[in-house]
Amino acid sequence: MTPPALELTLPEELLLLALDPRRGKPQCSGRSLSYGTAGAVLRELELQGRVTGQGGRTRVVSPLAPEDPFLAQVLGSLSDPGVGGLAGGVDTPLWIRRTAPHIEELCLEHLVRRSVLRRETHRLLGLLPYHRHPAADPALSLAVRDRFTAAGAAGFPDPRSRTLAALVSAIGLSGAVSRGGLRDRWAMRGLVDEEWTAHAVHRNVRQDRANRNGRSWHSGGGGSGDD
């Protein structure tokens, strides 16, 4: 069994909550999960005193690299003057939208290297390859979910659990992981606007939804047709 002392960062916990431990398939929109992972990295870096978020921007306040190589790589990209530098910072929602798939892939690779997840390659219609990431030890995913449930029962009493709950709600995962019913889901939704990274993630999720609805409206011949 995986040692209980294994430390997980916020993006790692979010991925373990979101991925079905046996099938390795996300239990929410894959694109939304990418946004959530990127947002969770920013919040983890803030909790470690490396960045701060205010006014829709993320600024590096300490470029000292974290011990975690994945977090160090992300911090290095934020410190690059080409993306805002130490003074101006980066537009948080825009950074999440642009970097989310890459950030998620880096985090998944890090979890595979740590033997927390396995990587399975499948082929769509026998041609196009895609990956699934089942848990190397399903007991660890269960432990993460149990901790999340316990935090919810206690009202998400600490910054880490509040952020995780806000991100879960922002990406549409609360229905899959909440054991407290509608009341808990509403409580998590109320945290989204309080947590700056979750708010930025949710903006991107809403934008994707609006884009899909717009495409559906046009393809369905909505309106009077007087273009």
PDB file of C-alpha atoms in Angstrom:
ATOM      1  CA  MET A   1       0.000   0.000   0.000  1.00  0.00           C
ATOM      2  CA  THR A   2       1.201   3.520  -0.757  1.00  0.00           C
ATOM      3  CA  PRO A   3       2.778   5.094   2.330  1.00  0.00           C
ATOM      4  CA  PRO A   4       0.378   7.554   3.974  1.00  0.00           C
ATOM      5  CA  ALA A   5       3.241  10.044   4.380  1.00  0.00           C
ATOM      6  CA  LEU A   6       3.373  10.682   0.621  1.00  0.00           C
ATOM      7  CA  GLU A   7       3.023  14.436   0.160  1.00  0.00           C
ATOM      8  CA  LEU A   8       0.881  15.721  -2.673  1.00  0.00           C
ATOM      9  CA  THR A   9       0.641  19.221  -4.072  1.00  0.00           C
ATOM     10  CA  LEU A  10      -2.712  20.837  -4.832  1.00  0.00           C
ATOM     11  CA  PRO A  11      -2.608  20.034  -8.580  1.00  0.00           C
ATOM     12  CA  GLU A  12      -1.722  16.423  -7.773  1.00  0.00           C
ATOM     13  CA  GLU A  13      -4.611  16.127  -5.327  1.00  0.00           C
ATOM     14  CA  LEU A  14      -6.997  17.641  -7.864  1.00  0.00           C
ATOM     15  CA  LEU A  15      -5.909  15.155 -10.526  1.00  0.00           C
ATOM     16  CA  LEU A  16      -6.311  12.212  -8.149  1.00  0.00           C
ATOM     17  CA  LEU A  17      -9.805  13.422  -7.268  1.00  0.00           C
ATOM     18  CA  ALA A  18     -10.738  13.897 -10.915  1.00  0.00           C
ATOM     19  CA  LEU A  19      -9.332  10.731 -12.494  1.00  0.00           C
ATOM     20  CA  ASP A  20     -11.223   7.473 -12.140  1.00  0.00           C
ATOM     21  CA  PRO A  21      -8.659   5.377 -10.209  1.00  0.00           C
ATOM     22  CA  ARG A  22      -9.244   2.212 -12.234  1.00  0.00           C
ATOM     23  CA  ARG A  23      -9.983   3.531 -15.720  1.00  0.00           C
ATOM     24  CA  GLY A  24      -7.833   6.661 -15.525  1.00  0.00           C
ATOM     25  CA  LYS A  25     -10.518   8.733 -17.242  1.00  0.00           C
ATOM     26  CA  PRO A  26     -11.421  12.265 -16.065  1.00  0.00           C
ATOM     27  CA  GLN A  27     -14.790  12.497 -14.329  1.00  0.00           C
ATOM     28  CA  CYS A  28     -15.328  16.005 -15.715  1.00  0.00           C
ATOM     29  CA  SER A  29     -14.497  17.826 -18.940  1.00  0.00           C
ATOM     30  CA  GLY A  30     -10.878  17.162 -19.834  1.00  0.00           C
ATOM     31  CA  ARG A  31     -10.312  20.768 -20.870  1.00  0.00           C
ATOM     32  CA  SER A  32     -11.805  22.044 -17.616  1.00  0.00           C
ATOM     33  CA  LEU A  33      -9.528  19.700 -15.676  1.00  0.00           C
ATOM     34  CA  SER A  34      -6.545  21.199 -17.505  1.00  0.00           C
ATOM     35  CA  TYR A  35      -7.648  24.670 -16.419  1.00  0.00           C
ATOM     36  CA  GLY A  36      -8.107  23.465 -12.859  1.00  0.00           C
ATOM     37  CA  THR A  37      -4.642  21.904 -12.775  1.00  0.00           C
ATOM     38  CA  ALA A  38      -3.027  25.140 -13.951  1.00  0.00           C
ATOM     39  CA  GLY A  39      -4.973  27.138 -11.366  1.00  0.00           C
ATOM     40  CA  ALA A  40      -3.999  24.700  -8.621  1.00  0.00           C
ATOM     41  CA  VAL A  41      -0.315  25.129  -9.476  1.00  0.00           C
ATOM     42  CA  LEU A  42      -0.580  28.897  -9.060  1.00  0.00           C
ATOM     43  CA  ARG A  43      -2.262  28.504  -5.674  1.00  0.00           C
ATOM     44  CA  GLU A  44       0.357  25.969  -4.552  1.00  0.00           C
ATOM     45  CA  LEU A  45       3.078  28.418  -5.474  1.00  0.00           C
ATOM     46  CA  GLU A  46       1.256  31.135  -3.523  1.00  0.00           C
ATOM     47  CA  LEU A  47       0.990  28.921  -0.447  1.00  0.00           C
ATOM     48  CA  GLN A  48       4.752  28.359  -0.697  1.00  0.00           C
ATOM     49  CA  GLY A  49       5.356  32.113  -0.805  1.00  0.00           C
ATOM     50  CA  ARG A  50       6.534  32.245  -4.426  1.00  0.00           C
ATOM     51  CA  VAL A  51       3.702  34.167  -6.131  1.00  0.00           C
ATOM     52  CA  THR A  52       0.771  36.392  -5.301  1.00  0.00           C
ATOM     53  CA  GLY A  53      -2.491  36.952  -7.123  1.00  0.00           C
ATOM     54  CA  GLN A  54      -4.354  40.248  -7.188  1.00  0.00           C
ATOM     55  CA  GLY A  55      -6.456  42.183  -9.664  1.00  0.00           C
ATOM     56  CA  GLY A  56      -6.548  39.313 -12.117  1.00  0.00           C
ATOM     57  CA  ARG A  57      -2.756  39.108 -12.327  1.00  0.00           C
ATOM     58  CA  THR A  58      -0.171  36.707 -10.962  1.00  0.00           C
ATOM     59  CA  ARG A  59       3.142  38.156  -9.803  1.00  0.00           C
ATOM     60  CA  VAL A  60       6.302  36.373  -8.713  1.00  0.00           C
ATOM     61  CA  VAL A  61       7.382  37.601  -5.281  1.00  0.00           C
ATOM     62  CA  SER A  62      10.194  35.084  -4.711  1.00  0.00           C
ATOM     63  CA  PRO A  63      11.975  33.480  -7.675  1.00  0.00           C
ATOM     64  CA  LEU A  64      13.708  30.964  -5.372  1.00  0.00           C
ATOM     65  CA  ALA A  65      12.963  27.583  -6.943  1.00  0.00           C
ATOM     66  CA  PRO A  66      10.804  25.160  -4.910  1.00  0.00           C
ATOM     67  CA  GLU A  67      12.199  21.706  -4.159  1.00  0.00           C
ATOM     68  CA  ASP A  68       9.507  20.090  -6.290  1.00  0.00           C
ATOM     69  CA  PRO A  69      10.911  20.037  -9.864  1.00  0.00           C
ATOM     70  CA  PHE A  70       7.480  20.403 -11.444  1.00  0.00           C
ATOM     71  CA  LEU A  71       6.664  23.516  -9.395  1.00  0.00           C
ATOM     72  CA  ALA A  72      10.149  24.882 -10.073  1.00  0.00           C
ATOM     73  CA  GLN A  73       9.600  24.537 -13.814  1.00  0.00           C
ATOM     74  CA  VAL A  74       6.288  26.399 -13.668  1.00  0.00           C
ATOM     75  CA  LEU A  75       7.737  29.158 -11.483  1.00  0.00           C
ATOM     76  CA  GLY A  76      10.599  29.562 -13.936  1.00  0.00           C
ATOM     77  CA  SER A  77       8.127  30.174 -16.761  1.00  0.00           C
ATOM     78  CA  LEU A  78       6.314  32.813 -14.686  1.00  0.00           C
ATOM     79  CA  SER A  79       9.608  34.551 -13.923  1.00  0.00           C
ATOM     80  CA  ASP A  80      10.486  34.839 -17.616  1.00  0.00           C
ATOM     81  CA  PRO A  81      10.459  38.548 -18.594  1.00  0.00           C
ATOM     82  CA  GLY A  82       8.791  37.518 -21.826  1.00  0.00           C
ATOM     83  CA  VAL A  83       5.617  36.676 -19.904  1.00  0.00           C
ATOM     84  CA  GLY A  84       5.514  39.673 -17.606  1.00  0.00           C
ATOM     85  CA  GLY A  85       8.585  39.496 -15.381  1.00  0.00           C
ATOM     86  CA  LEU A  86       8.766  40.147 -11.667  1.00  0.00           C
ATOM     87  CA  ALA A  87       7.049  43.531 -11.784  1.00  0.00           C
ATOM     88  CA  GLY A  88       4.022  43.346 -14.032  1.00  0.00           C
ATOM     89  CA  GLY A  89       3.147  39.699 -13.661  1.00  0.00           C
ATOM     90  CA  VAL A  90       0.854  37.809 -16.018  1.00  0.00           C
ATOM     91  CA  ASP A  91      -2.860  37.946 -16.754  1.00  0.00           C
ATOM     92  CA  THR A  92      -4.068  34.994 -14.667  1.00  0.00           C
ATOM     93  CA  PRO A  93      -7.064  33.788 -16.737  1.00  0.00           C
ATOM     94  CA  LEU A  94      -5.121  34.217 -19.976  1.00  0.00           C
ATOM     95  CA  TRP A  95      -2.069  32.385 -18.609  1.00  0.00           C
ATOM     96  CA  ILE A  96      -4.296  29.520 -17.479  1.00  0.00           C
ATOM     97  CA  ARG A  97      -5.990  29.303 -20.893  1.00  0.00           C
ATOM     98  CA  ARG A  98      -2.713  29.314 -22.813  1.00  0.00           C
ATOM     99  CA  THR A  99      -0.666  26.988 -20.635  1.00  0.00           C
ATOM    100  CA  ALA A 100      -3.259  24.590 -19.164  1.00  0.00           C
ATOM    101  CA  PRO A 101      -2.704  21.550 -21.460  1.00  0.00           C
ATOM    102  CA  HIS A 102       1.079  21.797 -21.051  1.00  0.00           C
ATOM    103  CA  ILE A 103       0.846  22.271 -17.284  1.00  0.00           C
ATOM    104  CA  GLU A 104      -1.472  19.278 -16.909  1.00  0.00           C
ATOM    105  CA  GLU A 105       0.815  17.089 -19.018  1.00  0.00           C
ATOM    106  CA  LEU A 106       3.838  18.072 -16.905  1.00  0.00           C
ATOM    107  CA  CYS A 107       1.943  17.240 -13.719  1.00  0.00           C
ATOM    108  CA  LEU A 108       0.755  13.883 -15.064  1.00  0.00           C
ATOM    109  CA  GLU A 109       4.300  12.983 -16.116  1.00  0.00           C
ATOM    110  CA  HIS A 110       5.527  13.925 -12.638  1.00  0.00           C
ATOM    111  CA  LEU A 111       2.914  11.641 -11.034  1.00  0.00           C
ATOM    112  CA  VAL A 112       3.854   8.791 -13.377  1.00  0.00           C
ATOM    113  CA  ARG A 113       7.544   9.204 -12.494  1.00  0.00           C
ATOM    114  CA  ARG A 114       6.626   9.099  -8.810  1.00  0.00           C
ATOM    115  CA  SER A 115       4.654   5.856  -9.435  1.00  0.00           C
ATOM    116  CA  VAL A 116       1.429   7.488  -8.244  1.00  0.00           C
ATOM    117  CA  LEU A 117      -0.236   7.027 -11.644  1.00  0.00           C
ATOM    118  CA  ARG A 118       0.300   4.631 -14.548  1.00  0.00           C
ATOM    119  CA  ARG A 119       0.176   5.721 -18.168  1.00  0.00           C
ATOM    120  CA  GLU A 120      -1.803   3.588 -20.609  1.00  0.00           C
ATOM    121  CA  THR A 121      -1.865   4.336 -24.333  1.00  0.00           C
ATOM    122  CA  HIS A 122      -5.057   3.565 -26.267  1.00  0.00           C
ATOM    123  CA  ARG A 123      -6.033   4.256 -29.865  1.00  0.00           C
ATOM    124  CA  LEU A 124      -9.219   5.914 -31.043  1.00  0.00           C
ATOM    125  CA  LEU A 125     -10.708   3.834 -33.887  1.00  0.00           C
ATOM    126  CA  GLY A 126      -7.435   1.935 -33.867  1.00  0.00           C
ATOM    127  CA  LEU A 127      -5.564   4.975 -35.199  1.00  0.00           C
ATOM    128  CA  LEU A 128      -5.286   8.088 -33.016  1.00  0.00           C
ATOM    129  CA  PRO A 129      -3.345   7.531 -29.775  1.00  0.00           C
ATOM    130  CA  TYR A 130      -4.569   8.918 -26.460  1.00  0.00           C
ATOM    131  CA  HIS A 131      -3.596   8.316 -22.852  1.00  0.00           C
ATOM    132  CA  ARG A 132      -5.365   7.211 -19.703  1.00  0.00           C
ATOM    133  CA  HIS A 133      -3.868   7.523 -16.217  1.00  0.00           C
ATOM    134  CA  PRO A 134      -5.214   4.961 -13.731  1.00  0.00           C
ATOM    135  CA  ALA A 135      -3.903   4.962 -10.187  1.00  0.00           C
ATOM    136  CA  ALA A 136      -0.859   2.834  -9.487  1.00  0.00           C
ATOM    137  CA  ASP A 137      -2.422   2.223  -6.065  1.00  0.00           C
ATOM    138  CA  PRO A 138      -6.183   2.918  -5.934  1.00  0.00           C
ATOM    139  CA  ALA A 139      -5.919   3.156  -2.141  1.00  0.00           C
ATOM    140  CA  LEU A 140      -4.120   6.486  -2.504  1.00  0.00           C
ATOM    141  CA  SER A 141      -6.916   7.950  -4.630  1.00  0.00           C
ATOM    142  CA  LEU A 142      -9.428   6.692  -2.058  1.00  0.00           C
ATOM    143  CA  ALA A 143      -7.420   8.325   0.729  1.00  0.00           C
ATOM    144  CA  VAL A 144      -7.414  11.644  -1.138  1.00  0.00           C
ATOM    145  CA  ARG A 145     -11.172  11.438  -1.592  1.00  0.00           C
ATOM    146  CA  ASP A 146     -11.694  10.518   2.067  1.00  0.00           C
ATOM    147  CA  ARG A 147      -9.654  13.542   3.164  1.00  0.00           C
ATOM    148  CA  PHE A 148     -11.692  15.745   0.866  1.00  0.00           C
ATOM    149  CA  THR A 149     -14.930  14.374   2.312  1.00  0.00           C
ATOM    150  CA  ALA A 150     -13.687  14.918   5.869  1.00  0.00           C
ATOM    151  CA  ALA A 151     -12.705  18.496   5.024  1.00  0.00           C
ATOM    152  CA  GLY A 152     -16.179  19.089   3.587  1.00  0.00           C
ATOM    153  CA  ALA A 153     -17.820  17.736   6.731  1.00  0.00           C
ATOM    154  CA  ALA A 154     -15.720  20.212   8.725  1.00  0.00           C
ATOM    155  CA  GLY A 155     -16.677  23.102   6.442  1.00  0.00           C
ATOM    156  CA  PHE A 156     -13.347  23.203   4.564  1.00  0.00           C
ATOM    157  CA  PRO A 157     -11.570  24.789   7.532  1.00  0.00           C
ATOM    158  CA  ASP A 158      -8.115  25.521   6.047  1.00  0.00           C
ATOM    159  CA  PRO A 159      -6.805  27.380   2.973  1.00  0.00           C
ATOM    160  CA  ARG A 160      -5.730  24.233   1.100  1.00  0.00           C
ATOM    161  CA  SER A 161      -9.063  22.467   1.476  1.00  0.00           C
ATOM    162  CA  ARG A 162     -10.998  25.634   0.562  1.00  0.00           C
ATOM    163  CA  THR A 163      -8.938  26.071  -2.584  1.00  0.00           C
ATOM    164  CA  LEU A 164      -9.360  22.421  -3.551  1.00  0.00           C
ATOM    165  CA  ALA A 165     -13.125  22.640  -3.004  1.00  0.00           C
ATOM    166  CA  ALA A 166     -13.352  25.845  -5.055  1.00  0.00           C
ATOM    167  CA  LEU A 167     -11.400  24.284  -7.923  1.00  0.00           C
ATOM    168  CA  VAL A 168     -13.533  21.129  -7.803  1.00  0.00           C
ATOM    169  CA  SER A 169     -16.633  23.290  -8.194  1.00  0.00           C
ATOM    170  CA  ALA A 170     -15.090  25.551 -10.844  1.00  0.00           C
ATOM    171  CA  ILE A 171     -14.339  22.633 -13.187  1.00  0.00           C
ATOM    172  CA  GLY A 172     -17.683  20.865 -12.698  1.00  0.00           C
ATOM    173  CA  LEU A 173     -16.325  17.987 -10.611  1.00  0.00           C
ATOM    174  CA  SER A 174     -18.350  18.467  -7.434  1.00  0.00           C
ATOM    175  CA  GLY A 175     -21.145  16.113  -8.479  1.00  0.00           C
ATOM    176  CA  ALA A 176     -18.665  13.270  -8.963  1.00  0.00           C
ATOM    177  CA  VAL A 177     -16.725  13.651  -5.711  1.00  0.00           C
ATOM    178  CA  SER A 178     -19.117  15.207  -3.193  1.00  0.00           C
ATOM    179  CA  ARG A 179     -20.639  12.821  -0.678  1.00  0.00           C
ATOM    180  CA  GLY A 180     -22.574  15.532   1.128  1.00  0.00           C
ATOM    181  CA  GLY A 181     -25.254  16.084  -1.475  1.00  0.00           C
ATOM    182  CA  LEU A 182     -26.566  19.352  -2.846  1.00  0.00           C
ATOM    183  CA  ARG A 183     -25.761  21.321   0.307  1.00  0.00           C
ATOM    184  CA  ASP A 184     -22.035  20.552   0.004  1.00  0.00           C
ATOM    185  CA  ARG A 185     -22.074  21.349  -3.695  1.00  0.00           C
ATOM    186  CA  TRP A 186     -23.611  24.768  -3.017  1.00  0.00           C
ATOM    187  CA  ALA A 187     -21.016  25.382  -0.287  1.00  0.00           C
ATOM    188  CA  MET A 188     -18.217  24.612  -2.733  1.00  0.00           C
ATOM    189  CA  ARG A 189     -19.752  26.854  -5.364  1.00  0.00           C
ATOM    190  CA  GLY A 190     -19.743  29.724  -2.876  1.00  0.00           C
ATOM    191  CA  LEU A 191     -15.955  29.395  -2.531  1.00  0.00           C
ATOM    192  CA  VAL A 192     -15.206  29.892  -6.234  1.00  0.00           C
ATOM    193  CA  ASP A 193     -15.362  33.691  -6.156  1.00  0.00           C
ATOM    194  CA  GLU A 194     -13.384  33.807  -2.898  1.00  0.00           C
ATOM    195  CA  GLU A 195     -10.383  31.909  -4.287  1.00  0.00           C
ATOM    196  CA  TRP A 196      -8.578  33.910  -6.979  1.00  0.00           C
ATOM    197  CA  THR A 197      -7.230  30.922  -8.899  1.00  0.00           C
ATOM    198  CA  ALA A 198     -10.608  29.142  -8.892  1.00  0.00           C
ATOM    199  CA  HIS A 199     -12.267  32.341 -10.092  1.00  0.00           C
ATOM    200  CA  ALA A 200      -9.805  32.569 -12.998  1.00  0.00           C
ATOM    201  CA  VAL A 201     -10.353  28.887 -13.827  1.00  0.00           C
ATOM    202  CA  HIS A 202     -14.123  29.330 -13.778  1.00  0.00           C
ATOM    203  CA  ARG A 203     -13.876  32.280 -16.177  1.00  0.00           C
ATOM    204  CA  ASN A 204     -12.232  29.995 -18.716  1.00  0.00           C
ATOM    205  CA  VAL A 205     -14.776  27.227 -18.148  1.00  0.00           C
ATOM    206  CA  ARG A 206     -17.603  29.737 -18.683  1.00  0.00           C
ATOM    207  CA  GLN A 207     -15.920  31.082 -21.804  1.00  0.00           C
ATOM    208  CA  ASP A 208     -15.714  27.573 -23.280  1.00  0.00           C
ATOM    209  CA  ARG A 209     -19.373  27.005 -22.462  1.00  0.00           C
ATOM    210  CA  ALA A 210     -20.360  30.288 -24.110  1.00  0.00           C
ATOM    211  CA  ASN A 211     -18.300  29.408 -27.192  1.00  0.00           C
ATOM    212  CA  ARG A 212     -20.018  26.019 -27.463  1.00  0.00           C
ATOM    213  CA  ASN A 213     -23.451  27.562 -27.031  1.00  0.00           C
ATOM    214  CA  GLY A 214     -22.652  30.159 -29.677  1.00  0.00           C
ATOM    215  CA  ARG A 215     -21.598  27.495 -32.146  1.00  0.00           C
ATOM    216  CA  SER A 216     -24.727  25.470 -31.397  1.00  0.00           C
ATOM    217  CA  TRP A 217     -26.937  28.538 -31.893  1.00  0.00           C
ATOM    218  CA  HIS A 218     -25.374  29.313 -35.257  1.00  0.00           C
ATOM    219  CA  SER A 219     -25.346  25.713 -36.484  1.00  0.00           C
ATOM    220  CA  GLY A 220     -28.972  25.334 -35.417  1.00  0.00           C
ATOM    221  CA  GLY A 221     -30.052  28.353 -37.440  1.00  0.00           C
ATOM    222  CA  GLY A 222     -30.947  30.445 -34.402  1.00  0.00           C
ATOM    223  CA  GLY A 223     -32.262  33.953 -34.835  1.00  0.00           C
ATOM    224  CA  SER A 224     -34.276  35.384 -37.675  1.00  0.00           C
ATOM    225  CA  GLY A 225     -31.765  34.553 -40.377  1.00  0.00           C
ATOM    226  CA  ASP A 226     -31.477  38.236 -41.359  1.00  0.00           C
ATOM    227  CA  ASP A 227     -27.640  38.267 -41.395  1.00  0.00           C
TER     228      ASP A 227
END
